[in-house]
Amino acid sequence: MQPKRILLIVGGGISAYKIPQLIRLMRAEGLSVTPVLTQAGAQFTTTMTLSVLAGEPVHEALFDIGTEAEIGHIQLSRNADLVVVAPATADLMAKMAQGIANDLATTLLLATDKPVLIAPAMNVRMWDHPATRRNRETLARDGILSVGPDSGDMACGEYGPGRMAEPEAIVAAIRDALAPHPQPLAGRHAIVTSGPTHEPIDPVRYIANRSSGAQGTAIAAALRDLGARVNFVTGPASVAPPDGVNVIRVETARQMRDAVQAALPADIAVMAAAVADWHVTNESGLKMKKDGSGNPPALDMAENPDILRWLSNDASRPRLVVGFAAETHDVIAHATAKRLRKGCDWIVANDVSPATGIMGGTENAVTLITEAGPEEWPRMDKDKVAARLAARIAEALE
Ligand code: C5P
């Protein structure tokens, strides 16, 4: 069998000193390694070291747009089985998230049609910076795989997450990325609701909630990754929907119900949307004005359709119906009662008290409640929660 080819892009960070060791381990795994050294990376490790260990020339030339050499370089990123970026600096991640291609490494990253694995490494404040957080989310949504960073003492004297994963862990992630991915949900149809709903008061005002849609989006992507055909019914979320799913945008709970109904039949329904409980029945066609009396207008409200409850009890009920329970106290008791009240199979319960930072954040700590009882999962990225849930769904449908 041909050895798997790894295009290894070496960014400019102090942890580049671990790259020679990484290359040795990769070679020991039988991988062939083509190194690409960025200008910044060359400050921390040398062309000579990398090429001797890889047994291949190192690519590092800046190039003229449109030359034959450039086209040859693009070919580099197509010939690889996997592109690995280590260390992936804040700068490289920002460029990847934006699609900037202004040197060889970033051009290869934009031109590749192969999976990409990054091993981030940077100062802890840079890692925690909102800009880097945004970029991390964007890259994850784009399907970029990542390993690390680890927490610990940093070369700059600070402590926290930001150390590049150890070479052994990077090799394990490479092995995983190269492994054939089973598609246990191939041929299955999943409906996922996500995001908040907006319930209009007048043409410019609405009732909403703080849901970002991040967890529902991650679940749709995870089901897609396992081969499911996904209809993704989303309210006005603040994160972009995933690629490779059919996106149905709605505003109100009533539209969401209609969209779910139209997407039936399905094998799986995951209702992750934070659906508003009420809508305004005396919605004004014109913008409401203060009338000078000092009295606020009276809003008449009616209950929204409970999509989860309706679907769980409908004749067209999907085989597996999963609901969510966002609670601020007595999470498990409330969620256990909710599972029975709604008639769904599972409830994913989470504590959304402001102190947890879960609503709008990148992590989630959930308890899965099934017929067998509650099962507490450790706090992890919403993507990981989604992958684990999707794997459980696949298991349940086997
Ligand atoms: O009753 P509660 O809103 O707490 O229930 C949450 C679960 O029910 C979530 O899965 C949510 O998507 C779903 N739900 C729904 N339609 C509603 C209200 C909630 O599908 N009107």
CSV table of C-alpha atoms and ligand atoms in Angstrom, one decimal:
chain,number,residue,atom,x,y,z
A,1,MET,CA,0.0,0.0,0.0
A,2,GLN,CA,1.1,3.6,-0.7
A,3,PRO,CA,2.2,5.4,2.4
A,4,LYS,CA,-0.2,8.1,3.5
A,5,ARG,CA,1.1,11.6,2.6
A,6,ILE,CA,1.0,14.4,5.1
A,7,LEU,CA,1.6,18.0,4.1
A,8,LEU,CA,3.0,19.5,7.3
A,9,ILE,CA,2.8,23.3,7.6
A,10,VAL,CA,5.0,24.6,10.3
A,11,GLY,CA,3.9,28.0,11.8
A,12,GLY,CA,6.0,30.4,13.8
A,13,GLY,CA,5.8,29.6,17.4
A,14,ILE,CA,8.2,28.5,20.1
A,15,SER,CA,6.6,25.0,20.0
A,16,ALA,CA,8.0,24.6,16.5
A,17,TYR,CA,11.0,23.1,18.4
A,18,LYS,CA,8.8,20.0,18.9
A,19,ILE,CA,8.3,19.6,15.1
A,20,PRO,CA,11.5,17.5,14.4
A,21,GLN,CA,10.2,15.0,17.0
A,22,LEU,CA,6.8,15.1,15.5
A,23,ILE,CA,8.3,14.3,12.1
A,24,ARG,CA,10.3,11.4,13.5
A,25,LEU,CA,7.1,9.9,15.0
A,26,MET,CA,5.2,10.4,11.8
A,27,ARG,CA,7.9,8.6,9.8
A,28,ALA,CA,7.9,5.9,12.4
A,29,GLU,CA,4.1,5.5,11.7
A,30,GLY,CA,5.0,4.9,8.1
A,31,LEU,CA,3.7,8.3,7.0
A,32,SER,CA,5.4,10.3,4.3
A,33,VAL,CA,5.9,14.0,5.3
A,34,THR,CA,6.2,17.0,3.1
A,35,PRO,CA,7.2,20.0,5.2
A,36,VAL,CA,6.2,23.6,4.4
A,37,LEU,CA,7.9,26.1,6.5
A,38,THR,CA,6.4,29.6,7.0
A,39,GLN,CA,8.7,32.6,7.2
A,40,ALA,CA,7.8,32.9,10.9
A,41,GLY,CA,8.3,29.2,11.5
A,42,ALA,CA,11.9,29.5,10.1
A,43,GLN,CA,12.7,31.7,13.2
A,44,PHE,CA,12.1,28.6,15.4
A,45,THR,CA,13.3,25.6,13.4
A,46,THR,CA,15.5,25.1,10.3
A,47,THR,CA,14.9,24.0,6.8
A,48,MET,CA,17.8,21.6,7.1
A,49,THR,CA,16.5,19.9,10.2
A,50,LEU,CA,13.1,19.4,8.7
A,51,SER,CA,14.3,18.2,5.4
A,52,VAL,CA,16.8,15.7,6.9
A,53,LEU,CA,14.1,14.2,9.2
A,54,ALA,CA,11.4,14.2,6.5
A,55,GLY,CA,13.7,12.9,3.8
A,56,GLU,CA,12.1,15.4,1.5
A,57,PRO,CA,12.8,19.0,0.4
A,58,VAL,CA,11.1,21.7,2.5
A,59,HIS,CA,8.8,24.1,0.6
A,60,GLU,CA,9.1,27.7,1.8
A,61,ALA,CA,9.4,29.9,-1.2
A,62,LEU,CA,7.3,33.0,-1.6
A,63,PHE,CA,6.0,33.0,-5.1
A,64,ASP,CA,4.6,35.1,-7.8
A,65,ILE,CA,0.9,34.8,-8.4
A,66,GLY,CA,0.3,33.0,-11.6
A,67,THR,CA,3.6,31.4,-12.1
A,68,GLU,CA,4.0,27.8,-12.9
A,69,ALA,CA,5.6,27.2,-9.5
A,70,GLU,CA,2.5,28.4,-7.8
A,71,ILE,CA,0.4,25.9,-9.6
A,72,GLY,CA,2.8,23.2,-8.7
A,73,HIS,CA,2.5,24.2,-5.1
A,74,ILE,CA,-1.2,24.0,-5.2
A,75,GLN,CA,-0.8,20.5,-6.5
A,76,LEU,CA,1.2,19.8,-3.3
A,77,SER,CA,-1.9,20.3,-1.2
A,78,ARG,CA,-4.0,18.1,-3.4
A,79,ASN,CA,-1.5,15.2,-3.5
A,80,ALA,CA,-1.6,15.0,0.3
A,81,ASP,CA,-4.0,12.7,2.2
A,82,LEU,CA,-4.1,15.2,5.1
A,83,VAL,CA,-2.8,18.7,5.8
A,84,VAL,CA,-1.4,19.2,9.3
A,85,VAL,CA,-0.7,22.7,10.7
A,86,ALA,CA,1.6,22.6,13.7
A,87,PRO,CA,2.1,24.8,15.5
A,88,ALA,CA,-1.1,26.6,14.3
A,89,THR,CA,-0.5,30.1,15.5
A,90,ALA,CA,-3.2,32.7,16.2
A,91,ASP,CA,-2.2,34.4,13.0
A,92,LEU,CA,-2.5,31.3,10.8
A,93,MET,CA,-5.8,30.4,12.4
A,94,ALA,CA,-7.1,33.9,11.7
A,95,LYS,CA,-6.0,33.7,8.1
A,96,MET,CA,-7.5,30.3,7.7
A,97,ALA,CA,-10.8,31.5,9.2
A,98,GLN,CA,-10.9,34.5,6.8
A,99,GLY,CA,-9.6,32.6,3.7
A,100,ILE,CA,-6.6,34.8,3.4
A,101,ALA,CA,-3.9,33.4,1.1
A,102,ASN,CA,-0.9,35.7,1.1
A,103,ASP,CA,2.0,33.2,1.3
A,104,LEU,CA,2.7,29.6,0.4
A,105,ALA,CA,1.3,28.1,3.6
A,106,THR,CA,-2.0,30.0,3.5
A,107,THR,CA,-2.4,29.5,-0.2
A,108,LEU,CA,-2.0,25.8,0.2
A,109,LEU,CA,-4.6,25.8,3.0
A,110,LEU,CA,-7.1,27.6,0.9
A,111,ALA,CA,-6.4,25.5,-2.2
A,112,THR,CA,-6.6,22.1,-0.6
A,113,ASP,CA,-9.5,19.7,-1.0
A,114,LYS,CA,-8.2,17.4,1.8
A,115,PRO,CA,-9.0,17.3,5.5
A,116,VAL,CA,-7.0,19.7,7.6
A,117,LEU,CA,-5.8,19.1,11.2
A,118,ILE,CA,-4.5,22.0,13.3
A,119,ALA,CA,-2.5,21.8,16.5
A,120,PRO,CA,-3.0,25.3,18.0
A,121,ALA,CA,-0.2,26.9,20.1
A,122,MET,CA,-0.2,30.4,21.5
A,123,ASN,CA,-0.2,32.5,24.6
A,124,VAL,CA,-3.1,31.9,26.9
A,125,ARG,CA,-4.5,35.4,26.5
A,126,MET,CA,-4.4,35.1,22.7
A,127,TRP,CA,-6.2,31.7,22.9
A,128,ASP,CA,-8.9,33.2,25.1
A,129,HIS,CA,-9.2,36.4,23.1
A,130,PRO,CA,-12.7,36.8,21.5
A,131,ALA,CA,-11.2,37.1,18.1
A,132,THR,CA,-9.4,33.7,18.4
A,133,ARG,CA,-12.6,32.2,19.9
A,134,ARG,CA,-14.5,33.4,16.9
A,135,ASN,CA,-11.9,32.0,14.6
A,136,ARG,CA,-11.9,28.7,16.4
A,137,GLU,CA,-15.7,28.4,16.0
A,138,THR,CA,-15.4,29.3,12.3
A,139,LEU,CA,-12.7,26.7,11.7
A,140,ALA,CA,-14.7,24.0,13.6
A,141,ARG,CA,-17.7,24.8,11.5
A,142,ASP,CA,-15.7,24.6,8.3
A,143,GLY,CA,-14.8,21.1,9.3
A,144,ILE,CA,-11.2,21.8,10.3
A,145,LEU,CA,-10.0,19.1,12.8
A,146,SER,CA,-8.0,20.1,15.8
A,147,VAL,CA,-5.9,18.6,18.6
A,148,GLY,CA,-5.0,20.5,21.8
A,149,PRO,CA,-3.9,22.9,23.0
A,150,ASP,CA,-2.8,21.6,26.4
A,151,SER,CA,-2.8,23.6,29.6
A,152,GLY,CA,0.3,24.2,31.5
A,153,ASP,CA,3.4,26.5,32.0
A,154,MET,CA,4.1,28.5,28.9
A,155,ALA,CA,7.4,29.6,27.4
A,156,CYS,CA,6.2,33.2,28.0
A,157,GLY,CA,5.9,32.6,31.8
A,158,GLU,CA,2.1,32.4,31.9
A,159,TYR,CA,0.0,29.5,32.7
A,160,GLY,CA,-3.1,28.1,31.0
A,161,PRO,CA,-4.4,26.6,27.7
A,162,GLY,CA,-2.2,27.3,24.7
A,163,ARG,CA,0.7,24.8,24.7
A,164,MET,CA,0.8,22.8,21.6
A,165,ALA,CA,-0.4,19.2,22.0
A,166,GLU,CA,2.5,16.8,22.5
A,167,PRO,CA,3.8,15.1,19.3
A,168,GLU,CA,2.4,11.7,20.4
A,169,ALA,CA,-1.1,13.3,20.7
A,170,ILE,CA,-0.8,14.9,17.3
A,171,VAL,CA,0.2,11.6,15.7
A,172,ALA,CA,-2.8,10.0,17.4
A,173,ALA,CA,-5.1,12.7,16.0
A,174,ILE,CA,-3.5,12.1,12.5
A,175,ARG,CA,-4.2,8.4,12.8
A,176,ASP,CA,-7.7,9.2,13.7
A,177,ALA,CA,-8.2,11.7,10.8
A,178,LEU,CA,-6.8,9.1,8.3
A,179,ALA,CA,-9.0,6.3,9.6
A,180,PRO,CA,-11.9,5.5,7.3
A,181,HIS,CA,-15.0,7.1,8.8
A,182,PRO,CA,-18.0,4.8,9.1
A,183,GLN,CA,-21.4,6.3,8.1
A,184,PRO,CA,-23.8,4.4,10.3
A,185,LEU,CA,-26.6,7.0,9.6
A,186,ALA,CA,-26.3,6.6,5.8
A,187,GLY,CA,-29.8,6.5,4.4
A,188,ARG,CA,-31.4,8.0,7.5
A,189,HIS,CA,-33.2,11.3,7.6
A,190,ALA,CA,-32.9,13.6,10.6
A,191,ILE,CA,-34.7,16.8,11.4
A,192,VAL,CA,-32.9,19.2,13.7
A,193,THR,CA,-34.4,22.4,15.1
A,194,SER,CA,-32.1,25.1,16.3
A,195,GLY,CA,-31.7,28.7,17.5
A,196,PRO,CA,-34.2,31.0,19.1
A,197,THR,CA,-37.6,32.0,17.6
A,198,HIS,CA,-38.6,35.6,17.1
A,199,GLU,CA,-42.2,36.4,18.0
A,200,PRO,CA,-43.2,39.8,16.5
A,201,ILE,CA,-44.8,42.5,18.6
A,202,ASP,CA,-44.9,45.0,15.7
A,203,PRO,CA,-42.9,45.4,12.5
A,204,VAL,CA,-39.7,46.3,14.4
A,205,ARG,CA,-40.0,44.6,17.8
A,206,TYR,CA,-40.0,41.0,18.8
A,207,ILE,CA,-39.8,38.6,21.8
A,208,ALA,CA,-36.7,36.4,21.7
A,209,ASN,CA,-34.2,34.6,23.9
A,210,ARG,CA,-30.5,34.2,24.2
A,211,SER,CA,-30.0,31.0,22.3
A,212,SER,CA,-27.1,31.2,19.8
A,213,GLY,CA,-28.0,28.1,17.9
A,214,ALA,CA,-24.5,26.7,18.5
A,215,GLN,CA,-25.5,23.4,20.0
A,216,GLY,CA,-28.2,22.7,17.4
A,217,THR,CA,-25.8,23.6,14.6
A,218,ALA,CA,-23.1,21.3,15.9
A,219,ILE,CA,-25.7,18.4,16.2
A,220,ALA,CA,-26.8,18.9,12.6
A,221,ALA,CA,-23.1,18.8,11.5
A,222,ALA,CA,-22.4,15.7,13.6
A,223,LEU,CA,-25.4,13.8,12.2
A,224,ARG,CA,-24.3,14.8,8.7
A,225,ASP,CA,-20.8,13.5,9.4
A,226,LEU,CA,-22.3,10.1,10.3
A,227,GLY,CA,-24.1,10.0,6.9
A,228,ALA,CA,-27.6,11.2,7.7
A,229,ARG,CA,-29.6,13.5,5.4
A,230,VAL,CA,-30.4,16.5,7.6
A,231,ASN,CA,-33.1,19.0,7.4
A,232,PHE,CA,-32.0,21.9,9.6
A,233,VAL,CA,-34.8,24.1,10.7
A,234,THR,CA,-33.3,27.2,12.3
A,235,GLY,CA,-34.6,30.3,13.9
A,236,PRO,CA,-32.6,33.5,13.7
A,237,ALA,CA,-29.4,32.1,15.2
A,238,SER,CA,-26.1,34.0,15.7
A,239,VAL,CA,-24.0,31.2,14.3
A,240,ALA,CA,-24.0,30.2,10.6
A,241,PRO,CA,-25.6,26.9,9.6
A,242,PRO,CA,-23.4,24.0,8.7
A,243,ASP,CA,-22.5,23.0,5.1
A,244,GLY,CA,-24.0,19.9,3.7
A,245,VAL,CA,-27.4,20.1,5.3
A,246,ASN,CA,-30.7,21.5,3.9
A,247,VAL,CA,-31.3,24.8,5.7
A,248,ILE,CA,-34.8,26.0,6.4
A,249,ARG,CA,-34.9,29.4,7.9
A,250,VAL,CA,-37.9,30.4,10.1
A,251,GLU,CA,-38.7,33.2,12.5
A,252,THR,CA,-41.6,32.2,14.7
A,253,ALA,CA,-42.5,29.0,16.5
A,254,ARG,CA,-45.5,28.5,14.3
A,255,GLN,CA,-43.3,28.7,11.2
A,256,MET,CA,-40.9,26.2,12.8
A,257,ARG,CA,-43.7,23.8,13.5
A,258,ASP,CA,-44.9,24.0,9.8
A,259,ALA,CA,-41.3,23.5,8.6
A,260,VAL,CA,-40.9,20.4,10.8
A,261,GLN,CA,-44.2,19.0,9.6
A,262,ALA,CA,-43.2,19.6,5.9
A,263,ALA,CA,-39.9,17.8,6.4
A,264,LEU,CA,-41.6,14.6,7.7
A,265,PRO,CA,-41.2,11.7,7.6
A,266,ALA,CA,-37.9,11.3,9.4
A,267,ASP,CA,-36.1,8.6,11.3
A,268,ILE,CA,-34.6,11.1,13.8
A,269,ALA,CA,-35.7,14.4,15.3
A,270,VAL,CA,-33.5,16.5,17.5
A,271,MET,CA,-35.4,19.5,18.8
A,272,ALA,CA,-32.6,21.8,20.0
A,273,ALA,CA,-34.3,25.0,19.3
A,274,ALA,CA,-35.2,27.4,22.2
A,275,VAL,CA,-38.7,27.9,21.0
A,276,ALA,CA,-40.6,30.9,22.6
A,277,ASP,CA,-43.4,29.7,24.8
A,278,TRP,CA,-45.8,32.5,23.7
A,279,HIS,CA,-46.5,34.7,20.7
A,280,VAL,CA,-48.3,38.1,20.7
A,281,THR,CA,-51.8,37.8,19.4
A,282,ASN,CA,-52.5,41.5,19.0
A,283,GLU,CA,-49.4,42.1,16.9
A,284,SER,CA,-49.5,45.5,15.4
A,285,GLY,CA,-49.2,46.1,11.7
A,286,LEU,CA,-47.6,49.5,12.3
A,287,LYS,CA,-44.8,50.4,14.7
A,288,MET,CA,-46.4,51.0,18.1
A,289,LYS,CA,-46.0,54.5,19.6
A,290,LYS,CA,-46.0,55.9,23.1
A,291,ASP,CA,-49.4,57.5,23.5
A,292,GLY,CA,-48.3,60.1,26.1
A,293,SER,CA,-50.4,58.6,28.9
A,294,GLY,CA,-47.4,56.9,30.5
A,295,ASN,CA,-49.1,53.5,30.2
A,296,PRO,CA,-47.3,50.8,28.3
A,297,PRO,CA,-49.4,49.0,25.6
A,298,ALA,CA,-51.0,45.7,26.7
A,299,LEU,CA,-49.6,42.7,24.8
A,300,ASP,CA,-52.1,39.8,24.5
A,301,MET,CA,-50.3,36.5,24.2
A,302,ALA,CA,-51.2,32.9,23.4
A,303,GLU,CA,-49.2,29.8,23.8
A,304,ASN,CA,-47.1,28.6,20.9
A,305,PRO,CA,-47.5,25.1,19.5
A,306,ASP,CA,-45.2,22.7,21.4
A,307,ILE,CA,-43.4,21.2,18.5
A,308,LEU,CA,-41.6,18.5,20.5
A,309,ARG,CA,-44.7,17.4,22.3
A,310,TRP,CA,-46.8,17.4,19.1
A,311,LEU,CA,-44.2,15.4,17.1
A,312,SER,CA,-43.6,12.9,20.0
A,313,ASN,CA,-47.3,12.1,20.0
A,314,ASP,CA,-48.0,12.4,16.2
A,315,ALA,CA,-48.8,9.4,14.0
A,316,SER,CA,-45.7,10.4,11.9
A,317,ARG,CA,-43.5,10.3,15.0
A,318,PRO,CA,-39.8,9.7,14.0
A,319,ARG,CA,-38.4,6.5,15.5
A,320,LEU,CA,-36.1,8.5,17.8
A,321,VAL,CA,-37.2,11.9,19.2
A,322,VAL,CA,-34.7,13.9,21.3
A,323,GLY,CA,-35.6,17.0,23.2
A,324,PHE,CA,-33.6,19.5,25.1
A,325,ALA,CA,-34.2,21.0,28.5
A,326,ALA,CA,-32.5,24.2,29.4
A,327,GLU,CA,-33.0,24.7,33.1
A,328,THR,CA,-31.5,27.0,35.7
A,329,HIS,CA,-32.2,24.8,38.8
A,330,ASP,CA,-33.2,21.2,39.7
A,331,VAL,CA,-32.0,20.3,36.3
A,332,ILE,CA,-32.4,16.6,36.4
A,333,ALA,CA,-35.7,16.5,38.2
A,334,HIS,CA,-37.2,19.0,35.7
A,335,ALA,CA,-35.7,17.3,32.7
A,336,THR,CA,-36.9,13.8,33.8
A,337,ALA,CA,-40.4,15.1,34.2
A,338,LYS,CA,-40.1,16.9,30.9
A,339,ARG,CA,-39.2,13.6,29.1
A,340,LEU,CA,-42.4,12.0,30.3
A,341,ARG,CA,-44.6,15.1,29.8
A,342,LYS,CA,-43.4,15.6,26.2
A,343,GLY,CA,-43.4,12.0,25.2
A,344,CYS,CA,-40.0,12.1,23.6
A,345,ASP,CA,-37.4,9.3,23.9
A,346,TRP,CA,-34.4,11.3,25.3
A,347,ILE,CA,-33.9,14.6,26.9
A,348,VAL,CA,-30.5,16.4,26.8
A,349,ALA,CA,-30.6,18.5,29.9
A,350,ASN,CA,-28.3,21.4,30.6
A,351,ASP,CA,-27.9,24.0,33.3
A,352,VAL,CA,-28.1,27.4,31.6
A,353,SER,CA,-27.7,29.6,34.7
A,354,PRO,CA,-25.7,32.6,33.7
A,355,ALA,CA,-22.7,31.5,35.8
A,356,THR,CA,-22.2,28.4,33.7
A,357,GLY,CA,-21.5,30.5,30.6
A,358,ILE,CA,-23.2,27.8,28.5
A,359,MET,CA,-25.7,29.9,26.7
A,360,GLY,CA,-23.8,31.6,23.9
A,361,GLY,CA,-20.5,29.8,25.0
A,362,THR,CA,-18.5,27.1,23.2
A,363,GLU,CA,-18.8,24.5,25.9
A,364,ASN,CA,-21.7,22.5,27.3
A,365,ALA,CA,-22.2,20.3,30.3
A,366,VAL,CA,-25.2,18.0,29.7
A,367,THR,CA,-27.0,15.1,31.3
A,368,LEU,CA,-28.6,12.7,28.8
A,369,ILE,CA,-31.9,11.4,30.2
A,370,THR,CA,-33.2,8.2,28.6
A,371,GLU,CA,-35.7,5.6,29.8
A,372,ALA,CA,-32.8,4.1,31.8
A,373,GLY,CA,-32.3,7.3,33.8
A,374,PRO,CA,-29.9,10.2,33.8
A,375,GLU,CA,-26.3,9.9,32.5
A,376,GLU,CA,-24.1,12.8,33.3
A,377,TRP,CA,-21.5,13.8,30.7
A,378,PRO,CA,-18.4,15.8,31.5
A,379,ARG,CA,-18.2,19.4,30.4
A,380,MET,CA,-16.8,19.6,26.8
A,381,ASP,CA,-17.0,21.5,23.6
A,382,LYS,CA,-20.5,21.7,22.0
A,383,ASP,CA,-19.0,19.9,19.0
A,384,LYS,CA,-17.9,17.0,21.2
A,385,VAL,CA,-21.3,16.9,22.9
A,386,ALA,CA,-22.8,16.8,19.4
A,387,ALA,CA,-20.5,14.0,18.2
A,388,ARG,CA,-21.3,11.9,21.2
A,389,LEU,CA,-25.0,12.4,20.9
A,390,ALA,CA,-24.9,11.6,17.2
A,391,ALA,CA,-22.9,8.4,18.0
A,392,ARG,CA,-25.5,7.4,20.6
A,393,ILE,CA,-28.3,8.1,18.1
A,394,ALA,CA,-26.6,5.8,15.5
A,395,GLU,CA,-26.2,3.1,18.2
A,396,ALA,CA,-29.9,3.4,19.1
A,397,LEU,CA,-31.0,3.0,15.5
A,398,GLU,CA,-28.8,0.0,14.8
B,1,C5P,O1,-40.9,23.1,27.5
B,1,C5P,P1,-39.5,23.5,27.2
B,1,C5P,O2,-39.5,24.7,26.2
B,1,C5P,O3,-38.6,23.7,28.3
B,1,C5P,O4,-39.0,22.2,26.4
B,1,C5P,C1,-37.8,22.3,25.7
B,1,C5P,C2,-37.8,21.3,24.6
B,1,C5P,O5,-39.0,21.3,23.9
B,1,C5P,C3,-36.7,21.6,23.5
B,1,C5P,O6,-36.4,20.4,22.9
B,1,C5P,C4,-37.5,22.5,22.6
B,1,C5P,O7,-36.9,22.5,21.3
B,1,C5P,C5,-38.8,21.9,22.6
B,1,C5P,N1,-39.9,22.8,22.4
B,1,C5P,C6,-40.6,22.8,21.2
B,1,C5P,N2,-41.7,23.6,21.0
B,1,C5P,C7,-42.0,24.5,21.9
B,1,C5P,C8,-41.3,24.6,23.1
B,1,C5P,C9,-40.3,23.7,23.3
B,1,C5P,O8,-40.3,22.0,20.3
B,1,C5P,N3,-43.0,25.3,21.7
